Coordinates of C-alpha atoms and ligand atoms in Angstrom, one line a residue:
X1 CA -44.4 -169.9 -71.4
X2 CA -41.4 -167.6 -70.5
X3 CA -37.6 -169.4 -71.3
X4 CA -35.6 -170.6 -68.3
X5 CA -31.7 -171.6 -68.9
X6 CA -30.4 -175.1 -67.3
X7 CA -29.8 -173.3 -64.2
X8 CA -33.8 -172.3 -64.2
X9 CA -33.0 -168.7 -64.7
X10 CA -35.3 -166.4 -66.9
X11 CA -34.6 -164.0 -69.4
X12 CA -35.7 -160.7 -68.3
X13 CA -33.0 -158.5 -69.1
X14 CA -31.4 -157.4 -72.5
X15 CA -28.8 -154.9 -73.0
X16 CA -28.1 -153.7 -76.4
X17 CA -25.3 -151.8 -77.3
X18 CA -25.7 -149.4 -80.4
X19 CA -22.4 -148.5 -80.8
X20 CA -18.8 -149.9 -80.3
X21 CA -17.5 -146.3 -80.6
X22 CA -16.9 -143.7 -78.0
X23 CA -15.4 -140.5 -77.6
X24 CA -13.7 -141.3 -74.4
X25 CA -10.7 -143.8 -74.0
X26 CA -11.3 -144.6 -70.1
X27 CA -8.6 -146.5 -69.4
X28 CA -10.3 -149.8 -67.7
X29 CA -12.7 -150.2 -70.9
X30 CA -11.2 -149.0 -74.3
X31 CA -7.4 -147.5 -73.1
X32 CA -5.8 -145.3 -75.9
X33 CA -2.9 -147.5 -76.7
X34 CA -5.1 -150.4 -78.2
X35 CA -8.3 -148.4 -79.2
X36 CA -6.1 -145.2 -80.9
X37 CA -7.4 -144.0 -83.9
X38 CA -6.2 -147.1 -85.5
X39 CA -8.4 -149.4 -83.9
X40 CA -10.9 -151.2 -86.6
X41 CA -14.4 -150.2 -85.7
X42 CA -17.3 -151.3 -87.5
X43 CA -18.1 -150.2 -90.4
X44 CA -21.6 -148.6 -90.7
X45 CA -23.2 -151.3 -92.7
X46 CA -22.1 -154.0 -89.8
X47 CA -24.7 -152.7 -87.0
X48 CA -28.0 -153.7 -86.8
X49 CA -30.2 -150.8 -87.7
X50 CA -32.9 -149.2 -85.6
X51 CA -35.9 -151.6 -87.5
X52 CA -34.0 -154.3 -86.9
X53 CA -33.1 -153.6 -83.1
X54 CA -37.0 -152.8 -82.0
X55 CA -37.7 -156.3 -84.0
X56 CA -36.1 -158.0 -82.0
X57 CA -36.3 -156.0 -79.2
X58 CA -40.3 -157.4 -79.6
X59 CA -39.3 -160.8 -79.8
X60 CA -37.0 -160.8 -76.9
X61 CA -40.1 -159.1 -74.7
X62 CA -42.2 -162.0 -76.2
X63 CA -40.0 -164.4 -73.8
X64 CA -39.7 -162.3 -70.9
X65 CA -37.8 -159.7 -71.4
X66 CA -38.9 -156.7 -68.7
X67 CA -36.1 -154.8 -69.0
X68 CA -33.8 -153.4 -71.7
X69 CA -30.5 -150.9 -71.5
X70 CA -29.3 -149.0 -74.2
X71 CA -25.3 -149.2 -74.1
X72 CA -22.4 -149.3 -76.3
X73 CA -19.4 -148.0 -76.7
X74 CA -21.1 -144.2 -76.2
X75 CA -24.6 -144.9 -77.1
X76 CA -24.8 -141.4 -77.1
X77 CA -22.3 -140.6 -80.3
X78 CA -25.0 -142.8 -82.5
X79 CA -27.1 -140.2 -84.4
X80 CA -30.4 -140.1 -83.9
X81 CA -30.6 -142.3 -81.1
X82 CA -33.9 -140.6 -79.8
X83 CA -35.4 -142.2 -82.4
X84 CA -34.7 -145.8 -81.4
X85 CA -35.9 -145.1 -78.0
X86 CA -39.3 -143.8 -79.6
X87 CA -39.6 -146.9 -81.0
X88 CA -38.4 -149.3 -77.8
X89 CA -40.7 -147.0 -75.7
X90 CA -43.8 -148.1 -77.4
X91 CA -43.0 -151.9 -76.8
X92 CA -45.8 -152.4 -73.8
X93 CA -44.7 -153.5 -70.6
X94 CA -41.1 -152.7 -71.5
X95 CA -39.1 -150.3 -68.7
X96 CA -36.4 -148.6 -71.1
X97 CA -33.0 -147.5 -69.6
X98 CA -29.5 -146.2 -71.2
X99 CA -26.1 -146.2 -69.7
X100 CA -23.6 -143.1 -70.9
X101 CA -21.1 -141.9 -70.1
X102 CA -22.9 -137.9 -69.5
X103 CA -21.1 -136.1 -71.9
X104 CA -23.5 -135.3 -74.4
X105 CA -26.7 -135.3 -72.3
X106 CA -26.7 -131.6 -71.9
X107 CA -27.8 -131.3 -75.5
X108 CA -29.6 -134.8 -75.4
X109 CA -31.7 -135.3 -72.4
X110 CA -34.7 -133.5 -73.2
X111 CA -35.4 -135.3 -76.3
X112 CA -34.7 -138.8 -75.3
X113 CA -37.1 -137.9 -72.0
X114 CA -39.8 -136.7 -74.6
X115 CA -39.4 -140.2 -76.9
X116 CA -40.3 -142.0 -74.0
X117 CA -37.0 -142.8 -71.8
X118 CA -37.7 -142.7 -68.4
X119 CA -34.4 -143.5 -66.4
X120 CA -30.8 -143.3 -67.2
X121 CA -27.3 -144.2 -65.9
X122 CA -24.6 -141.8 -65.9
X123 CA -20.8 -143.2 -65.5
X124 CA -18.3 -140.9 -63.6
X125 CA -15.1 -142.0 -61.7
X126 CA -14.1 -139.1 -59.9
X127 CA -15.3 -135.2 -58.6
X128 CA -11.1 -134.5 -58.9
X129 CA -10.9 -133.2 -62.0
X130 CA -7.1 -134.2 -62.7
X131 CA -7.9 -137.7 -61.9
X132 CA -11.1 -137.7 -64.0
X133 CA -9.5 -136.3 -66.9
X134 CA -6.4 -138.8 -66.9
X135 CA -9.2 -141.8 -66.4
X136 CA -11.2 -140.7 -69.3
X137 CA -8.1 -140.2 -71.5
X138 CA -9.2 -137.5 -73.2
X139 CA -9.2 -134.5 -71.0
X140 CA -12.7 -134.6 -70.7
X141 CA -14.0 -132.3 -67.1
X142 CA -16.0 -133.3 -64.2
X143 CA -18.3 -130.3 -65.0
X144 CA -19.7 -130.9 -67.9
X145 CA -20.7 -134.5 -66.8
X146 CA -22.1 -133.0 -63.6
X147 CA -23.8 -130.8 -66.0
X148 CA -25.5 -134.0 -67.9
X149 CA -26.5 -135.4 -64.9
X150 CA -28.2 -132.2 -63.8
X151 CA -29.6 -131.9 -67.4
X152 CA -31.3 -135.7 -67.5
X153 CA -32.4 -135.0 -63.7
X154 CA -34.1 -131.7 -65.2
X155 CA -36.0 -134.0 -68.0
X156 CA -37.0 -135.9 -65.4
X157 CA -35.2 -139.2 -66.2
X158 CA -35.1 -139.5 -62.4
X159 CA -33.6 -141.5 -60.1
X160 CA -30.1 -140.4 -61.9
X161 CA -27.9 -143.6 -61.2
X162 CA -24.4 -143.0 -60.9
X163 CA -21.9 -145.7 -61.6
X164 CA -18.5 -145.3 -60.3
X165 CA -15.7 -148.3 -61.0
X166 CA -12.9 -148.1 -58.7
X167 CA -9.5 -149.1 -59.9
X168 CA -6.6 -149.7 -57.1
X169 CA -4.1 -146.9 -56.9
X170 CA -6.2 -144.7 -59.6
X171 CA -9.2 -143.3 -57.8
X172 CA -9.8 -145.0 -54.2
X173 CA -9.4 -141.3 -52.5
X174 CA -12.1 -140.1 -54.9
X175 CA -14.6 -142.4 -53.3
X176 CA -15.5 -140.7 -50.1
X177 CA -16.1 -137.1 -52.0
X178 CA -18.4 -139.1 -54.3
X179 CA -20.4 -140.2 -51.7
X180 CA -20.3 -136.8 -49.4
X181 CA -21.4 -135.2 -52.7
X182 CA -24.1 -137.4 -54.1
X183 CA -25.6 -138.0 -50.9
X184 CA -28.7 -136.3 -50.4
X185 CA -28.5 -135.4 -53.9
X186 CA -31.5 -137.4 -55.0
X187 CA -29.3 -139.4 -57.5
X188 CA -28.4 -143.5 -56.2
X189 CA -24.3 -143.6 -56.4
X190 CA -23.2 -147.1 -57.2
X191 CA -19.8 -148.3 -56.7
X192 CA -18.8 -151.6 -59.3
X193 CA -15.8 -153.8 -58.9
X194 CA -13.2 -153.2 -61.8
X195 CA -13.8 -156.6 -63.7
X196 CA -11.7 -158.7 -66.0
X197 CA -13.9 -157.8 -69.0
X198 CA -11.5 -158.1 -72.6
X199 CA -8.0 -158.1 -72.7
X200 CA -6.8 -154.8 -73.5
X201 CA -6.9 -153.1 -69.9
X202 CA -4.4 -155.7 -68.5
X203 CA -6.4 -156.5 -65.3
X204 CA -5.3 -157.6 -62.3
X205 CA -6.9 -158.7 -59.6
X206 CA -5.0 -156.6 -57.0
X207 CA -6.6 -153.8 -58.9
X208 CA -10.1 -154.5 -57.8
X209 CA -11.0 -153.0 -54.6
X210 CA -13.4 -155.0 -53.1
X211 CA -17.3 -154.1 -52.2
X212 CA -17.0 -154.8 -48.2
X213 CA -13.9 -152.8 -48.5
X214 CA -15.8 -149.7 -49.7
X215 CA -18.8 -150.2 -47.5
X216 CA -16.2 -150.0 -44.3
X217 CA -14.2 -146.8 -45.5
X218 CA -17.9 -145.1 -46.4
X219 CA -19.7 -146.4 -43.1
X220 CA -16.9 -145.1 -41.1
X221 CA -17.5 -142.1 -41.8
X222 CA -21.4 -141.9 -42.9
X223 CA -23.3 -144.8 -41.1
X224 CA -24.5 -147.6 -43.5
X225 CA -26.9 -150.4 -42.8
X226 CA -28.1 -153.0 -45.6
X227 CA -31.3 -152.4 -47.8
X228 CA -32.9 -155.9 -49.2
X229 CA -33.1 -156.6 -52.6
X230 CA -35.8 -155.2 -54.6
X231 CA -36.3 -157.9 -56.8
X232 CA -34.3 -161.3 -57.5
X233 CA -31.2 -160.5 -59.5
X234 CA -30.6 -157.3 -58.7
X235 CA -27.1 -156.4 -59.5
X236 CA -26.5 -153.6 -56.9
X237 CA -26.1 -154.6 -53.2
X238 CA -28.2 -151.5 -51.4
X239 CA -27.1 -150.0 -48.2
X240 CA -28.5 -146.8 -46.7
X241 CA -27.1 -144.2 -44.9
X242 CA -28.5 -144.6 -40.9
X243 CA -29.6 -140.6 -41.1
X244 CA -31.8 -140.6 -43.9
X245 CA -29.1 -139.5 -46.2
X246 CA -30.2 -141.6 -49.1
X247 CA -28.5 -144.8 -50.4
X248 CA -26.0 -146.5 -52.3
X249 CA -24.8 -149.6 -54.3
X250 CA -22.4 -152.2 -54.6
X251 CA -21.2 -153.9 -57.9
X252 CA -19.2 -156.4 -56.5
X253 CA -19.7 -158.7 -59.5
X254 CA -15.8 -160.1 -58.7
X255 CA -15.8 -160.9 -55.1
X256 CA -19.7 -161.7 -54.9
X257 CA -20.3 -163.1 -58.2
X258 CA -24.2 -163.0 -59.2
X259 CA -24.4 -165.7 -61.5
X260 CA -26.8 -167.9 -60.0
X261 CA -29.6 -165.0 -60.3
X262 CA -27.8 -163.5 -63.9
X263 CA -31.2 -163.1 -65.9
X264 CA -29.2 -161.1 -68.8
X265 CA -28.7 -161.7 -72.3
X266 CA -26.9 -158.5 -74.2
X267 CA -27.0 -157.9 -77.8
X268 CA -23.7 -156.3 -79.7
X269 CA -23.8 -153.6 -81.8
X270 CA -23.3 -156.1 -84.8
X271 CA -26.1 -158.3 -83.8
X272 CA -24.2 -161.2 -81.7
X273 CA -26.1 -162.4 -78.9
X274 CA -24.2 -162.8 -75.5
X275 CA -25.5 -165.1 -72.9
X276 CA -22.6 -163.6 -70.5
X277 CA -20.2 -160.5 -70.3
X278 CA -17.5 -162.9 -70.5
X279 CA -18.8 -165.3 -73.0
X280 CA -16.2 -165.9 -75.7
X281 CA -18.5 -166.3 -78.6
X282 CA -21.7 -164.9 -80.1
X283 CA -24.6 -166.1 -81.5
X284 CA -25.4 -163.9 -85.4
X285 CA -28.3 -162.7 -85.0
X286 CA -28.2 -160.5 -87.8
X287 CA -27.2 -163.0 -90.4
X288 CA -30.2 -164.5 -89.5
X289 CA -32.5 -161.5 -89.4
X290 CA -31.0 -160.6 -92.8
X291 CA -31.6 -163.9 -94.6
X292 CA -35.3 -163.1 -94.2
X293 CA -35.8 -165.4 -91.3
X294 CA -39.9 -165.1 -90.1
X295 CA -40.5 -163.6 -86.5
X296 CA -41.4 -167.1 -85.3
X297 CA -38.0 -168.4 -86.7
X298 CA -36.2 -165.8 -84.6
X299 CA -37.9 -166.6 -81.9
X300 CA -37.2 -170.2 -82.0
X301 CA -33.8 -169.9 -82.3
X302 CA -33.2 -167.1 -79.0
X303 CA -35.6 -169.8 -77.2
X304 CA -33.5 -172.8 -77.9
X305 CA -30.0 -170.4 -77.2
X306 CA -31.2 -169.2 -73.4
X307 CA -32.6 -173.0 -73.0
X308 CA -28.8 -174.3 -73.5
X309 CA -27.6 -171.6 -71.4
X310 CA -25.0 -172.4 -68.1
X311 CA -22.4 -169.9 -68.3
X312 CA -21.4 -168.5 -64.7
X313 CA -18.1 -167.2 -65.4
X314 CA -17.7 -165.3 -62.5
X315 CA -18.8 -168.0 -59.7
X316 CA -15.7 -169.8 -61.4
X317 CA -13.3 -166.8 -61.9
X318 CA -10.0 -168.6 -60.9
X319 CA -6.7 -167.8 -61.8
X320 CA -6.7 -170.0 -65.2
X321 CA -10.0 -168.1 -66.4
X322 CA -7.5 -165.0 -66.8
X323 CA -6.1 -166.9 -69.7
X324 CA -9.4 -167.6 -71.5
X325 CA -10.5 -165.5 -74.5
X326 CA -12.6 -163.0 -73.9
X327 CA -14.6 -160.2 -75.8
X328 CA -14.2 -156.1 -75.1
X329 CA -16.7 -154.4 -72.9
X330 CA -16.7 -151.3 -75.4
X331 CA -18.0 -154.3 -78.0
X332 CA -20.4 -156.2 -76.3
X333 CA -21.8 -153.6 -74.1
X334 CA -21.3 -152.6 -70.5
Ligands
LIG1 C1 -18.9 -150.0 -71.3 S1 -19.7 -148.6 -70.6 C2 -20.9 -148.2 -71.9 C3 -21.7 -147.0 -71.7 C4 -21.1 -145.6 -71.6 N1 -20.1 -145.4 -72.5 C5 -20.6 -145.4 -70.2 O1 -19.4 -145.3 -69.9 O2 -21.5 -145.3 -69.3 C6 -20.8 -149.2 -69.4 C7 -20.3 -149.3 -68.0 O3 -19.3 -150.2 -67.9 C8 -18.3 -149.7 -67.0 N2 -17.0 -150.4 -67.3 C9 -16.3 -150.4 -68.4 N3 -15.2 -151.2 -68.2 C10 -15.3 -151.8 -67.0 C11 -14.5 -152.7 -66.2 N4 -13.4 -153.2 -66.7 N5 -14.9 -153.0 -65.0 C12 -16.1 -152.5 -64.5 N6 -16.9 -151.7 -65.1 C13 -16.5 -151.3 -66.4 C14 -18.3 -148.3 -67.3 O4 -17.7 -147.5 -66.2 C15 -19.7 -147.9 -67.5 O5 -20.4 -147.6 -66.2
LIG2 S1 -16.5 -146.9 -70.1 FE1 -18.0 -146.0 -71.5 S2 -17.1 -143.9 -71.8 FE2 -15.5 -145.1 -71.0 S3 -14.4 -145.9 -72.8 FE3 -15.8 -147.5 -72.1 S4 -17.6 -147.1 -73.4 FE4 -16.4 -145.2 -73.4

């Protein structure tokens, strides 16, 4: 029998995040000010090795878990990580998927496509190099992330998905030459809603440009008429351009809040499990995995964590939740 939460919804989805480092400092997740060199990452002993990640990668499957993301921080900039996707890819039943943001999948995509990955999310916030560079923090070009993308569509890690968040006054004008230059490209461009994840990138709400208000500047200029849902508790509104032109997708996770069909529990890269992506507190896993706890213990104590589950932060965003504590994205895992 598969887990259901008090609000009847499964657990299908884990994302795990392998790393809380990354080589960029975009300034909505991990800006430079707060996460400069100074910043106290964990130390190496503190993450949950690549054993202990597929064990409970296996126990999570064993209640329901269909789908599992590789994130971080940069899950890219942890060495080796080919070899924990080997080892997720053999899970049966399991379809793998890793969110980066591009920069080192020209050297990488081949071999994470040949230990088993089979689609991958690439982030990039603008085509205009200037703006790109000065979101990123860290001069990093469009190129060479266009270049990724091309590489992991190469390997064959296809449909590329690629995530855009728009930020009020930052890149809005880089959204229509996103979509002019993805459509028709064969990769799905997705558009998300700058959240109120952590504390560190001081958001607002006038920052967040809202989903319908996307979907009108795009469709006034390239047709769009809604796609249904795939499944139940898809993240990504679909709409597709009225000429065959492919499609797109909204995250609009602030002004049309998903909660209700959230089936997503997310695993830090220190082995705290998340029940919500603004949850102030995790449960330690990996204490418990390192006491010498049995398989069946473990999978107990997820069980009886998702059964006590009712979290639905962002159905009850208001403007007192600003105040609550919260944990970073770079931490817990975008
Ligand atoms: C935290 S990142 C981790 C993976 C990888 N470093 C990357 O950038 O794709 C995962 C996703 O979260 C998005 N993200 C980070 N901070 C965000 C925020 N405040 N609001 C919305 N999306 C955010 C990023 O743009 C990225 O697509
Ligand atoms: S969004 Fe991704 S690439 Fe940018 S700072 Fe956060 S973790 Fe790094």
């Amino acid at each position: 029998m598969h887990v259901t939460d008090t609000l009847r919804r499964p657990l299908r989805d884990l994302r795990i995040s392998v790393t809380d480092r990354c080589n960029f400092r975009c300034v909505y997740c991990m800006p430079k000010e707060v996460f400069g060199r100074d910043y106290a990452f964990l130390p190496r002993e503190q993450l949950l090795s690549f054993e202990e990640i597929e064990r409970l990668a296996r126990i999570f499957a064993g209640h329901g878990v269909e789908k599992i993301r590789l994130t971080g921080g940069e899950p890219l900039v942890r060495r080796d990580l080919e070899l924990l996707v080997g080892m997720l890819a053999r899970i049966e039943g399991l379809d793998l998927t890793l969110t980066t943001n591009g920069s080192l999948l020209p050297q990488k995509a081949h071999a994470l496509a040949d230990a088993g990955l089979r689609r991958i999310t690439v982030s990039l916030d603008s085509l205009d190099d200037e703006v790109f560079r000065a979101m990123n923090d860290v001069d990093f070009p469009v190129e060479r992330v266009l270049a990724g993308i091309e590489a992991a569509a190469a390997a064959g890690l296809t449909p590329v998905k690629v995530n855009m968040v728009v930020r009020r006054g930052l890149n809005e004008d880089s959204v229509l030459p996103m979509a002019r230059y993805f459509r028709e490209s064969g990769h799905i461009l997705r558009f998300v809603e700058y959240m109120d994840v952590g504390h560190t990138n001081g958001w607002r709400l006038h920052d967040v440009v809202p989903a319908a208000e996307l979907v009108a500047a795009i469709g006034a200029e390239l047709p769009l008429e809604p796609v249904e849902p795939a499944y139940r508790g898809e993240v990504a509104r679909r709409w597709r351009y009225r000429d065959g032109g492919g499609e797109i997708g909204l995250i609009a996770s602030v002004t049309q809040p998903f909660c209700g069909d959230c089936t997503r529990a997310r695993v830090s890269a220190d082995g705290k499990l998340y029940t919500c992506l603004f949850a102030v507190r995790g449960h330690d896993l990996r204490a418990v995995v390192r006491s010498g706890a049995s398989d069946a213990e473990l999978s107990r104590l997820i069980g009886d964590i998702w059964r006590v589950r009712e979290d639905r932060y962002s159905e009850l965003r208001t403007a007192a939740t600003a105040e609550v504590p919260r944990v970073e994205m770079s931490y817990i895992g975008g």
